[in-house]
XYZ file of C-alpha atoms in Angstrom:
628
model
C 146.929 -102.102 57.201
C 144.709 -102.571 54.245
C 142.198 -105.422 53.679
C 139.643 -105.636 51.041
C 136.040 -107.239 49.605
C 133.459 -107.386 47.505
C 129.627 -108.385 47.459
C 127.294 -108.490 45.063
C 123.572 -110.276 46.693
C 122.043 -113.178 48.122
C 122.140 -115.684 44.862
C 118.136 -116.031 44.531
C 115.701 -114.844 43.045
C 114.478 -112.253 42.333
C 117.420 -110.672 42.999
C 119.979 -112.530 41.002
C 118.739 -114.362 37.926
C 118.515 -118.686 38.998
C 119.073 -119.028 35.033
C 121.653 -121.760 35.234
C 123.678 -119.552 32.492
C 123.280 -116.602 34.637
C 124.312 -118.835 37.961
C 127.723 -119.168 35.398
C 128.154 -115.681 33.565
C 125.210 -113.211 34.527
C 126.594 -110.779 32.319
C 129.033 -111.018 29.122
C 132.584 -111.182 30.706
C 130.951 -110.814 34.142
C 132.142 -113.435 37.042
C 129.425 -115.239 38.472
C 127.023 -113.562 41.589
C 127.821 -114.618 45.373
C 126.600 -112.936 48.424
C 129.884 -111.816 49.983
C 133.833 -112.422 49.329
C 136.480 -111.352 52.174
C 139.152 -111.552 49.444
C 142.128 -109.959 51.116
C 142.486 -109.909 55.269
C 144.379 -106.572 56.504
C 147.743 -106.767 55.761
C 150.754 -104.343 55.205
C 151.553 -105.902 51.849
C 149.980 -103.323 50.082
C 151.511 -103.950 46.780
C 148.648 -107.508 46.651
C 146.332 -104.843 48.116
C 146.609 -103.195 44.660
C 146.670 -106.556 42.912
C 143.530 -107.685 44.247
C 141.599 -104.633 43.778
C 142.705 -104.061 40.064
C 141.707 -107.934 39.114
C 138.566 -107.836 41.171
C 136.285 -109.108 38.863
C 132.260 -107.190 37.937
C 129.251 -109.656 38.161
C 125.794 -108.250 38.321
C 121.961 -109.047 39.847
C 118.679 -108.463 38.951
C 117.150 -104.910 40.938
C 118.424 -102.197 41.870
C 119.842 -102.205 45.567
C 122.653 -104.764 46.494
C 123.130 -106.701 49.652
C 125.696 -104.023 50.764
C 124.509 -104.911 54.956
C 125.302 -108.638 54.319
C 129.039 -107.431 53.743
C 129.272 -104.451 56.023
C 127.826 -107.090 58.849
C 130.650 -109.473 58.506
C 133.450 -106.902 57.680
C 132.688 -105.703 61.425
C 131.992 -109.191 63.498
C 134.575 -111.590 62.060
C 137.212 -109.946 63.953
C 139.828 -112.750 63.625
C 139.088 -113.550 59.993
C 139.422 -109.373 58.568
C 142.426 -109.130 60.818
C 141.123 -106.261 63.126
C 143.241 -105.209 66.615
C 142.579 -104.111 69.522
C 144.807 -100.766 69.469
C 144.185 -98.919 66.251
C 141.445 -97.366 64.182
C 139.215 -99.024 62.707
C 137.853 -97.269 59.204
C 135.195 -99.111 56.930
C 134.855 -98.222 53.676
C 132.085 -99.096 51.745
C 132.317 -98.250 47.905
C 129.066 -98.707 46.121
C 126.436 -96.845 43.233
C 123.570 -98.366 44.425
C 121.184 -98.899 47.470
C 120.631 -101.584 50.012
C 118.499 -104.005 50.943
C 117.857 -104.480 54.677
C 115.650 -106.308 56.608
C 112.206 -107.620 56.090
C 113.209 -107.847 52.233
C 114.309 -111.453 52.505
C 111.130 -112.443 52.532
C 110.715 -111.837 48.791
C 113.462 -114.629 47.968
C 111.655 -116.912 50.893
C 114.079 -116.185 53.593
C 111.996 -115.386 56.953
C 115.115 -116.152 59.599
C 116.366 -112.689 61.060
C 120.512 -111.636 61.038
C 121.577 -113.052 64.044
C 124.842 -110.602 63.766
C 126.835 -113.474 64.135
C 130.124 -114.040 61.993
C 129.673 -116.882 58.913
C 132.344 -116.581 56.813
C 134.411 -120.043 55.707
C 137.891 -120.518 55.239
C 138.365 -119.194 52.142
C 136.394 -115.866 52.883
C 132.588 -116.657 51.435
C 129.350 -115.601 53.210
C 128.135 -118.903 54.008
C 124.392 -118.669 55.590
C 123.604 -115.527 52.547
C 120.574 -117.418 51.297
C 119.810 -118.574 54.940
C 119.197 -115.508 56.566
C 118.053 -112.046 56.508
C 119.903 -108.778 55.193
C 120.492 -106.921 58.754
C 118.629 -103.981 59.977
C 119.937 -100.415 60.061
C 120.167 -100.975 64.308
C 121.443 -104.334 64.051
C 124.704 -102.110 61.987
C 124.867 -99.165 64.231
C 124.972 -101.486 67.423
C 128.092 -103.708 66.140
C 129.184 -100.430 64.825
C 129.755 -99.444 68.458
C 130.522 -102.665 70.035
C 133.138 -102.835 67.716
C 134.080 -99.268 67.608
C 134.720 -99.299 63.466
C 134.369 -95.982 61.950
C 132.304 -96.495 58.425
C 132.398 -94.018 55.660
C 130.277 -94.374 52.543
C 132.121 -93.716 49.516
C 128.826 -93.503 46.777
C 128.278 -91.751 43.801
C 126.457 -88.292 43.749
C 123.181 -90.197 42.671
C 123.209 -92.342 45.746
C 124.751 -89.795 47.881
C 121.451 -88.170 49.767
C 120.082 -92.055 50.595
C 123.556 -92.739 52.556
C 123.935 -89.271 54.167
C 120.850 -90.309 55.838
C 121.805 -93.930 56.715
C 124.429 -92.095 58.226
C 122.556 -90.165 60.716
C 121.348 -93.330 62.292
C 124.639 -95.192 62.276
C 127.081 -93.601 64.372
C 130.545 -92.703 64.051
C 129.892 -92.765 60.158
C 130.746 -90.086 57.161
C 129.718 -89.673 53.743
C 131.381 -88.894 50.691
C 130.753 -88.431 46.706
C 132.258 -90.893 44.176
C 132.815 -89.716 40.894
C 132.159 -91.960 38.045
C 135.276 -93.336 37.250
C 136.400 -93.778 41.309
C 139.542 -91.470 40.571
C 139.045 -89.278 43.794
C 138.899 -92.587 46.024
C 141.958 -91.883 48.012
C 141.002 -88.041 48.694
C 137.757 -88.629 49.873
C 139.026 -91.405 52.455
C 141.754 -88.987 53.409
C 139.322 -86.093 53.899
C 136.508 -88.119 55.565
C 139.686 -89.253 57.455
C 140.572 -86.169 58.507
C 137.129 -85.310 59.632
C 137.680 -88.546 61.830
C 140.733 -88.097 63.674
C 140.515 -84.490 64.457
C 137.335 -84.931 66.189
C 136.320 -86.848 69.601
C 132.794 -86.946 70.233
C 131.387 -88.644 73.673
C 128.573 -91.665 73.727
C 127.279 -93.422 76.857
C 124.608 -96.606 76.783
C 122.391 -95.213 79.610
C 118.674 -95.960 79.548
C 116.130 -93.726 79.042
C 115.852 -93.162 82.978
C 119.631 -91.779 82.892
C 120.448 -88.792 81.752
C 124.356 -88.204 80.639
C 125.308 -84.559 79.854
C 128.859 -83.510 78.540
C 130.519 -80.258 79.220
C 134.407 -79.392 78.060
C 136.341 -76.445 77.374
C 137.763 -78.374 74.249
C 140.744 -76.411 73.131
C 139.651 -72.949 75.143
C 141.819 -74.152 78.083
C 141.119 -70.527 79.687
C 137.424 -70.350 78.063
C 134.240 -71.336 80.390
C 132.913 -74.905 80.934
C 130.372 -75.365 77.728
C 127.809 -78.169 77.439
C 129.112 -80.161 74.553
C 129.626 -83.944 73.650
C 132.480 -82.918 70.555
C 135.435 -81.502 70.067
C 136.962 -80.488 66.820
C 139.958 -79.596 65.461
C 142.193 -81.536 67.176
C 145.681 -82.894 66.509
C 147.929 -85.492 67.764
C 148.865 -85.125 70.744
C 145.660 -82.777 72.001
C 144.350 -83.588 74.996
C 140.832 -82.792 76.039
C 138.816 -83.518 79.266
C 135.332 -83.710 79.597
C 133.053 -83.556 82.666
C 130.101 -85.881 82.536
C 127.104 -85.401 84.714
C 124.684 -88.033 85.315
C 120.689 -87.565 86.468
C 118.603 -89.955 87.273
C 114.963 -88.336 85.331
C 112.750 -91.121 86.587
C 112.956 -94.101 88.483
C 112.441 -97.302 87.034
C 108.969 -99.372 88.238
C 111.264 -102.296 88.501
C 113.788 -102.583 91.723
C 115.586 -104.636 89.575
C 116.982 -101.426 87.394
C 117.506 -99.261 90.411
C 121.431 -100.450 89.955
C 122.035 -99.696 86.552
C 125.917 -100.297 84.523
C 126.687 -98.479 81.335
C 129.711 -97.365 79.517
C 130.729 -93.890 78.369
C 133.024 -93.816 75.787
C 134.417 -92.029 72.476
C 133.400 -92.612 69.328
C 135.436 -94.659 67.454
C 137.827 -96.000 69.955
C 137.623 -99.114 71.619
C 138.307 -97.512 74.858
C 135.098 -96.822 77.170
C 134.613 -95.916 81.049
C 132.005 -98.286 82.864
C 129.960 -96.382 85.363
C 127.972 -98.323 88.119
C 125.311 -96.479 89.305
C 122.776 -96.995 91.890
C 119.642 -95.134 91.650
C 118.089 -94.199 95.359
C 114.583 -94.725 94.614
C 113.162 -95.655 97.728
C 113.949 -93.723 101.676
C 113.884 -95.494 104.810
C 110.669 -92.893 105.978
C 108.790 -94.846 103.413
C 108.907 -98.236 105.532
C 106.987 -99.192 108.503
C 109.110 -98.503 111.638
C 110.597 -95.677 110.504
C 109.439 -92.384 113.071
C 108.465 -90.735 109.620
C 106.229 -93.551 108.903
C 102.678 -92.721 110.003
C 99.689 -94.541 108.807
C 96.536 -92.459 109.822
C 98.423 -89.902 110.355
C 96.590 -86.273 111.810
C 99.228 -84.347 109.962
C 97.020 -86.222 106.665
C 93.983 -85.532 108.053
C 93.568 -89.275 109.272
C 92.709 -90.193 105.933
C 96.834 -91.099 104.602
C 100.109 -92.367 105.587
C 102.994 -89.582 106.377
C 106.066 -90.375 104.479
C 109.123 -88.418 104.876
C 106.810 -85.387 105.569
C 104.576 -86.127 102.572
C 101.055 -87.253 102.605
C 100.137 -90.144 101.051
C 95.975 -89.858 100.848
C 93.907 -93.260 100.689
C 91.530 -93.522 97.345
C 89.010 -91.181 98.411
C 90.942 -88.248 99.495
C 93.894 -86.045 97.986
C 94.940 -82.547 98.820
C 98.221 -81.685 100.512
C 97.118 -83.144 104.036
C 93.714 -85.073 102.439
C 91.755 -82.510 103.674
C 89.539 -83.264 100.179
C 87.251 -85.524 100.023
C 86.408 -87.286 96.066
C 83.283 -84.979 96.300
C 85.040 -82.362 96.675
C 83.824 -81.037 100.000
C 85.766 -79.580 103.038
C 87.404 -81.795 105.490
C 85.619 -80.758 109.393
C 89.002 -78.967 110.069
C 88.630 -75.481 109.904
C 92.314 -74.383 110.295
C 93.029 -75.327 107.083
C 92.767 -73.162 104.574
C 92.068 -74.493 100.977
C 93.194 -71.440 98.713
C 96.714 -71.668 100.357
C 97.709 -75.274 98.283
C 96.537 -73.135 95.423
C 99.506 -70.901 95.971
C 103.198 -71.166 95.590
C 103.756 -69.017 98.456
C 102.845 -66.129 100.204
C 103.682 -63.245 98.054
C 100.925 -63.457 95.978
C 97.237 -63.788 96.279
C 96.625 -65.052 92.500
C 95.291 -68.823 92.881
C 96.595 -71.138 90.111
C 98.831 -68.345 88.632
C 95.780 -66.951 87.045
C 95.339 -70.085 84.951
C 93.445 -72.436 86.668
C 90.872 -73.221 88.922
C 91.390 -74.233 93.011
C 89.134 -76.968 94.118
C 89.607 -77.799 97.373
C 93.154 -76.687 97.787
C 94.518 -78.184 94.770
C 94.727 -76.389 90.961
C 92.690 -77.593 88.422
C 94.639 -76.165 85.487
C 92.744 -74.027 82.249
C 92.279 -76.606 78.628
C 93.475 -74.691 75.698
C 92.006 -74.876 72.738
C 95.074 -76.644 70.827
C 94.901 -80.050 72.736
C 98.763 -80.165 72.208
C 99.205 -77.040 74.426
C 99.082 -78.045 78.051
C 98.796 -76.134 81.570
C 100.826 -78.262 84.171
C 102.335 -77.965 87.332
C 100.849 -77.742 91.145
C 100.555 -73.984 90.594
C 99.539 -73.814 86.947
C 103.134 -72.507 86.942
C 104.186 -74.388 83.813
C 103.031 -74.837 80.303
C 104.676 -76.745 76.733
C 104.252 -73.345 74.528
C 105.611 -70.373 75.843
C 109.193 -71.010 75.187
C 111.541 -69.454 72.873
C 110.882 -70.004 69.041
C 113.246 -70.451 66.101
C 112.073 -70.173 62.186
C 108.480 -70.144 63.818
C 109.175 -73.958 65.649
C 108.875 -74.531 69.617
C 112.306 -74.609 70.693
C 113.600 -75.279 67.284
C 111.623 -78.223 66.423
C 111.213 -81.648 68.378
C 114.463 -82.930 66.979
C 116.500 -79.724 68.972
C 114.273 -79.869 72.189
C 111.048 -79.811 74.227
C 109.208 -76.757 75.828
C 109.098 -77.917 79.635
C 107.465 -75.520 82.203
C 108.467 -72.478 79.679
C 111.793 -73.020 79.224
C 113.638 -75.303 76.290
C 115.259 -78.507 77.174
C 117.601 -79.343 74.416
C 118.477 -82.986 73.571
C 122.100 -83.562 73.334
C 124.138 -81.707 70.405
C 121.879 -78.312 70.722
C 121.764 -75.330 72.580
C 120.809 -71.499 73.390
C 117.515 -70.308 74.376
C 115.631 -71.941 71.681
C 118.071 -74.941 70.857
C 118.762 -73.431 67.295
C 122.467 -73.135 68.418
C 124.721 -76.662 67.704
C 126.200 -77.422 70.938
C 129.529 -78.615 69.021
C 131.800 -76.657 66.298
C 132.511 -79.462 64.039
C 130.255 -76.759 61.320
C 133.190 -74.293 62.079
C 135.647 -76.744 61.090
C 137.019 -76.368 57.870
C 136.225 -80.037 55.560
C 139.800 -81.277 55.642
C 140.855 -80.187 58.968
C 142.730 -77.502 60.970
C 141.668 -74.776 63.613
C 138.107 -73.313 64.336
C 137.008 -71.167 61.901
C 141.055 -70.955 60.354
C 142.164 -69.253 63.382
C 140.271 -66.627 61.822
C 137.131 -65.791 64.130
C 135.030 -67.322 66.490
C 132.474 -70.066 66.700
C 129.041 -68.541 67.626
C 125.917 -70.746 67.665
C 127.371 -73.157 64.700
C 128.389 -70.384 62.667
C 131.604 -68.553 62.044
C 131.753 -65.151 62.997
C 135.460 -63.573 61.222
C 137.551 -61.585 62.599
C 138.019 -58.049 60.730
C 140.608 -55.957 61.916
C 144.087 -54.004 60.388
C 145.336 -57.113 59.404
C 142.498 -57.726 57.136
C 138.872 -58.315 56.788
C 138.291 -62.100 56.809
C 135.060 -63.494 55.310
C 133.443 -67.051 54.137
C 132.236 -70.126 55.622
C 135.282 -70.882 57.772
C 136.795 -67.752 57.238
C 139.240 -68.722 54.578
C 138.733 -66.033 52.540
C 140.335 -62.037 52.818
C 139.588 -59.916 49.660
C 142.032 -57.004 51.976
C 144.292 -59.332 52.384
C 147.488 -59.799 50.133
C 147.399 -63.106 48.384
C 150.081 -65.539 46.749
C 148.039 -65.604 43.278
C 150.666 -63.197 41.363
C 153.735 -65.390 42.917
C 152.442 -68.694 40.909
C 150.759 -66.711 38.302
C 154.415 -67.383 35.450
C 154.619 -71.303 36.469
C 151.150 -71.863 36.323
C 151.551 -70.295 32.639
C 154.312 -72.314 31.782
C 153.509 -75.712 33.220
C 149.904 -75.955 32.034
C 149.827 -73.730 29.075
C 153.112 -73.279 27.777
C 153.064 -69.144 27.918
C 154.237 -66.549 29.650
C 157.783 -65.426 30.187
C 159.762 -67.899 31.764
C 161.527 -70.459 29.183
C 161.553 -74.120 29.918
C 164.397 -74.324 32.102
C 163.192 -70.971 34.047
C 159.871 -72.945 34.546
C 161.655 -76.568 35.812
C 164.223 -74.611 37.957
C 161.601 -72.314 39.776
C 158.221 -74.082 40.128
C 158.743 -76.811 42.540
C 155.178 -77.115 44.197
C 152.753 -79.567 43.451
C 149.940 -78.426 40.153
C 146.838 -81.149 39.173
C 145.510 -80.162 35.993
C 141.488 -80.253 36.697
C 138.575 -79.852 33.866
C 136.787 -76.934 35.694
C 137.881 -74.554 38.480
C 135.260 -72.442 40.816
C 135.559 -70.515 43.323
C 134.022 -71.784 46.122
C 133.137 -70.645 49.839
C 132.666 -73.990 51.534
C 136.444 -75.095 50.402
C 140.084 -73.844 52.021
C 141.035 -72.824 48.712
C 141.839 -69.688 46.994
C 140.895 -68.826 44.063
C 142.664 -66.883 41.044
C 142.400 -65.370 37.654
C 144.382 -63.591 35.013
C 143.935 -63.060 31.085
C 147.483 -63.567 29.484
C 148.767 -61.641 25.947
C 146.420 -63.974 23.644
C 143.477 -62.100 25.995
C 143.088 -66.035 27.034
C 141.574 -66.365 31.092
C 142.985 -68.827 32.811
C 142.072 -69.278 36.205
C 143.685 -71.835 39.015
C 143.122 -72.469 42.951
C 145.805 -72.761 45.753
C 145.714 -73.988 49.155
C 147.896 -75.919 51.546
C 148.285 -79.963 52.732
C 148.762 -80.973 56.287
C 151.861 -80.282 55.933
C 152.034 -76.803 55.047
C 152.957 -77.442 51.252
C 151.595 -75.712 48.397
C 148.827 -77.650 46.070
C 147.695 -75.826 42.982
C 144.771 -76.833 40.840
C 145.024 -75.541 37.200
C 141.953 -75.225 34.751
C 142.623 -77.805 31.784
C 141.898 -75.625 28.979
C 142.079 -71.387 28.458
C 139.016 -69.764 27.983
C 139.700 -67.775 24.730
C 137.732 -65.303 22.929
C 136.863 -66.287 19.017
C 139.126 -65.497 16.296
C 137.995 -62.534 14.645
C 138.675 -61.891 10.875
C 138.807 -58.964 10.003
C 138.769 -59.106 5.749
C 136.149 -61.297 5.863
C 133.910 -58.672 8.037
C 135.501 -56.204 5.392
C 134.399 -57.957 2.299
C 131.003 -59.561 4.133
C 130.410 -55.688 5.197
C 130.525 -54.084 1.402
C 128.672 -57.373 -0.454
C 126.034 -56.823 2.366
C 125.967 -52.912 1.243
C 125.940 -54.226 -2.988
C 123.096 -56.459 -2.208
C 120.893 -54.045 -0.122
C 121.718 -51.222 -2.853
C 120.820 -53.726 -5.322
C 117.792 -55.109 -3.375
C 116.314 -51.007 -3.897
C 117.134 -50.499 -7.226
C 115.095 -53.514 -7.897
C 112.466 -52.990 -5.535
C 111.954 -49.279 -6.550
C 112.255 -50.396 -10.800
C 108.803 -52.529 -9.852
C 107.301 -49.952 -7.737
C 107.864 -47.383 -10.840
C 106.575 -50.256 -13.306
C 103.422 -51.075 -11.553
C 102.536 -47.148 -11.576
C 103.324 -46.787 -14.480
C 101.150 -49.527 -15.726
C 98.436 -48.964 -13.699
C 98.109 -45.312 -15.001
C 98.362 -46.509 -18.706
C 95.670 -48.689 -18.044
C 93.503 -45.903 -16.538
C 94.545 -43.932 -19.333
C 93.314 -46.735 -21.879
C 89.830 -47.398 -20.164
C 88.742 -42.992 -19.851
C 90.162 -43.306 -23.581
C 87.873 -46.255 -24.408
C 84.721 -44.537 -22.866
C 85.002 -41.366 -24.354
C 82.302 -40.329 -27.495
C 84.000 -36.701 -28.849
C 85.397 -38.895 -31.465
C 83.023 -41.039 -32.854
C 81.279 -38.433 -34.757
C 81.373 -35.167 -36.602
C 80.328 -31.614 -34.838
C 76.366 -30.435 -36.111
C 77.349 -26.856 -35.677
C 80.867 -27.195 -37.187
C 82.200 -25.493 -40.944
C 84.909 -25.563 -42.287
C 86.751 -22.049 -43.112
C 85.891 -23.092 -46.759
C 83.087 -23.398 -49.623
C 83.117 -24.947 -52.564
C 80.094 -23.962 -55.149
C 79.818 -26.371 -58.494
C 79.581 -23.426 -61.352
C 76.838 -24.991 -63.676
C 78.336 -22.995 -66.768
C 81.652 -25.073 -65.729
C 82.314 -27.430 -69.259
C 85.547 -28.609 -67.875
C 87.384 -26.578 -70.322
């Protein structure tokens, strides 16, 4: 059955606009805001389903987070009006890109009444008291969560997706999952978070903090030893697991009233639960008067306490086993008592306080360390918080995996191993939509897969999914992949519509990646194009193929344009020397010319005639010469 709503906030301010335009059309085209609409009940009709999601109408508010709790709170209490039953699973999913308000933030809109958790929706479906009370708190969720046993899986986008895996962590029984942007990968991520759902059981109880509830099954090792584990994963329908619960009482309440204590164990999820009745046995009948093992003044105390049940109860000023101390710390008169002996565990040794403390007067006064957080404890100095096992440098793996108590780690449920670094479940060995432990492939060791590798191949990855040995099916669907998303290859048309059957989405990008059951392939075909695709199998066994959209090709090359770019580059460069070395020639040859000129211009030879120079020559005027 499907059933659906919407919500937007409480309609004041400041976080919806009071503008009476804004009270009308907040936005252009946008309805107007309202706290929280059951529009459709659950209902098999899934064809309105459809209808009412598709003309579900967008309004908008003022900040950022939405009043998401107001509508998860009334999806889960107002049983009759969402149509819930008894007998069925119960899945919640919340569909948002934005936070949450919660409560304590009424208060800026002047609404100081707390959630009472308490249904309020009219008869046509509308959140009637969401300006009258307070958003819920996260507890307030995760305890109608379980009293209804509704499974809630957040459905946000990738920018909202780290806030809700941690709202997740404190509301139980819920997943979460990554939106894209347009919502087209709704259905896949409710059927995978599904998945995740219904192949796992996992075992809650409502004890107080005086009870302590641990789970131990074998799962699905029906031969394998009893381990101690509240989960079991990979399951199918029809599986049938038993666990074996076993309850201690750690302290006893001061109130006789809580001595008989009722709580419910039950699976997560289900609205099935086992009520245990338990009645604590905090008080003896040697602890009353009358009882022969009631002695007040008793000589086996020393006359100075009461004997109960053959322990000695020592009046204000005494202690010590028998009160055989005194407050100033002085020995009783009784001199067969021997102080160093309460000082010892037993007789084996003859080290007083196990070398860490000090006896006084038959009781250990345990050593101070210099980290105040680092204690000595126990009647014998026996015990200490900081000698147990480590894990990435932190005592017992950090105090959200366990506490160091007298040297050894006590894990808190969902951990274990020496230093609670091991998860006591394998729901981490489970493959993300489903199936056996670790494929059927290896075993689960300390939350991590260890594969198998043998002569039938060496199996490697997260969940060991992947077998570079091992033959694979990616040159079977190597031709239709070709021809249905590319339109190459080999095989014509009808070839490609008569032999490729299976199921191919054409996706934008394909990886290859460890923490999915997929495997991954890639081949270049005659254009030198890679194309590369994925391939894994439904719940069913069927083959689902996801194709990259578009061929990665290498650039055309052309080849007469290298040609003709290669011999203008070689033109040009010859060129670019001839010119270069015709002005290196012309600026020598200028600047020797001009040397040439100045040595010319500061030479004297020429400027006058040589004193010591005749010519081969003489000429003598005869005076007897008339010219005739």
């Amino acid at each position: 059955r499907l059933g659906f709503g919407s919500f937007v906030d409480k309609v004041v301010m400041p976080y919806v606009s009071t503008v009476p335009n804004n009270l009308v059309e907040p936005c252009p085209g946008c309805a107007a805001p309202y706290g929280y609409q059951n529009v459709m009940s659950l209902s098999t009709n899934t064809g309105r389903f459809s209808g009412e999601v598709h003309k579900a109408a967008v309004s908008g508010n003022l900040d950022a987070p939405e009043g998401g709790f107001d509508a998860i709170m009334q999806a889960i209490v107002c049983r009759d009006q969402i149509g819930w039953r008894d007998k069925a699973r119960r899945l919640l999913v919340f569909s948002t890109d934005a936070g949450f308000h919660y409560a304590g933030d009424g208060k800026l809109g002047g609404i100081v009444k707390p959630n009472d958790g308490l249904c309020h929706l009219d008869g046509e479906g509308t959140y009637t008291h969401s300006t009258l009370q307070d958003y819920p708190s996260i507890s307030q969720i995760n305890q109608k969560v379980k009293q209804n046993a509704i499974n809630v899986i957040f459905a946000v986008t990738k920018e909202q997706i780290n806030v809700y895996k941690r709202l997740g962590e404190h509301i139980e029984g819920s997943t979460s999952g990554t939106l894209t942007g347009d919502s087209s990968n709704v259905v896949d991520l409710v059927q995978e978070q599904y998945n995740k759902i219904k192949s796992s059981v996992e075992m809650k109880d409502t004890a107080n903090s005086a009870v302590k509830v641990t789970y131990y099954s074998k799962c699905l090792d029906e031969n394998g030893p009893l381990k101690q584990t509240n989960k079991c994963d990979g399951l199918r329908v029809g599986t049938v697991v038993t666990f074996q619960a076993e309850i201690e009482v750690k302290t006893c309440p001061k109130d006789p009233k809580e001595w008989n204590h009722v709580f419910q164990i039950y699976p997560v999820g289900i609205n099935e639960s086992l009520t245990v009745d338990l009645e604590m046995l905090c008080s003896c009948p040697c602890e009353r008067p009358g009882n022969p093992w009631y002695k007040e003044f008793a000589p086996e105390c020393s006359g100075f306490g009461t004997y109960k049940c053959g322990v000695c109860e020592c009046d204000s000023s005494h202690f010590g086993r028998k009160c055989e101390c005194g407050s100033d710390n002085t020995r009783q008169p009784d001199k067969d008592i021997d102080l160093t002996a309460g000082c010892r565990p037993d007789n084996t040794t003859v080290i007083d306080c196990s070398g860490r403390g000090t006896c006084v007067c038959g009781q250990c006064d345990c050593d101070t360390r210099s980290n105040p957080e680092e204690k000595i404890s126990g009647p014998f100095c026996e015990c200490d918080n900081f000698s147990c096992d480590r894990h990435d440098g932190l005592l017992c793996s950090g105090p959200d995996h366990g506490e160091c108590v007298c040297g050894k780690c006590v894990c808190v449920s969902g951990w274990t191993g020496s230093a609670c670094d091991c998860r006591a479940t394998n729901d981490t060995c489970i493959p993300p939509e489903g199936g056996e432990i670790c494929s059927g492939r290896g075993v689960c060791e300390c939350g991590m897969c260890k594969c198998n590798q043998d002569d039938k191949g060496h199996y490697s990855g997260r969940y060991c999914n992947k077998c570079p040995t091992c033959p694979g099916r990616c040159k079977e669907f190597k031709e239709c992949v070709q021809c249905m998303v590319y339109k190459t290859g080999s095989l014509t048309p009808e070839e490609c519509a008569a032999n490729c059957t299976f199921e191919l989405t054409v996706v934008d990008v394909v990886e290859d990646r460890e923490d999915l059951d997929e495997n991954f392939c890639a081949y270049y075909d005659e254009d030198d194009c890679r194309f590369a695709y994925v391939y894994s199998y439904d719940e069913k066994g069927k083959i689902v193929i996801k194709a990259q959209k578009e061929r990665e090709c290498p650039p055309q090359v052309y080849v007469l344009g290298i040609v003709l770019g290669v011999i203008g580059a070689i033109v040009l460069i010859g060129l670019a020397l001839l010119l270069l070395w015709k002005l290196v020639t012309t600026i020598h040859d200028r600047r020797e010319f001009a040397k040439f000129e100045k040595e010319r211009s500061m030479a004297k030879w020429d400027t006058g005639e040589n004193p010591i120079y005749k010519q081969a020559t003489s000429t003598f005027k005869n005076p007897t010469y008339a010219g005739k």
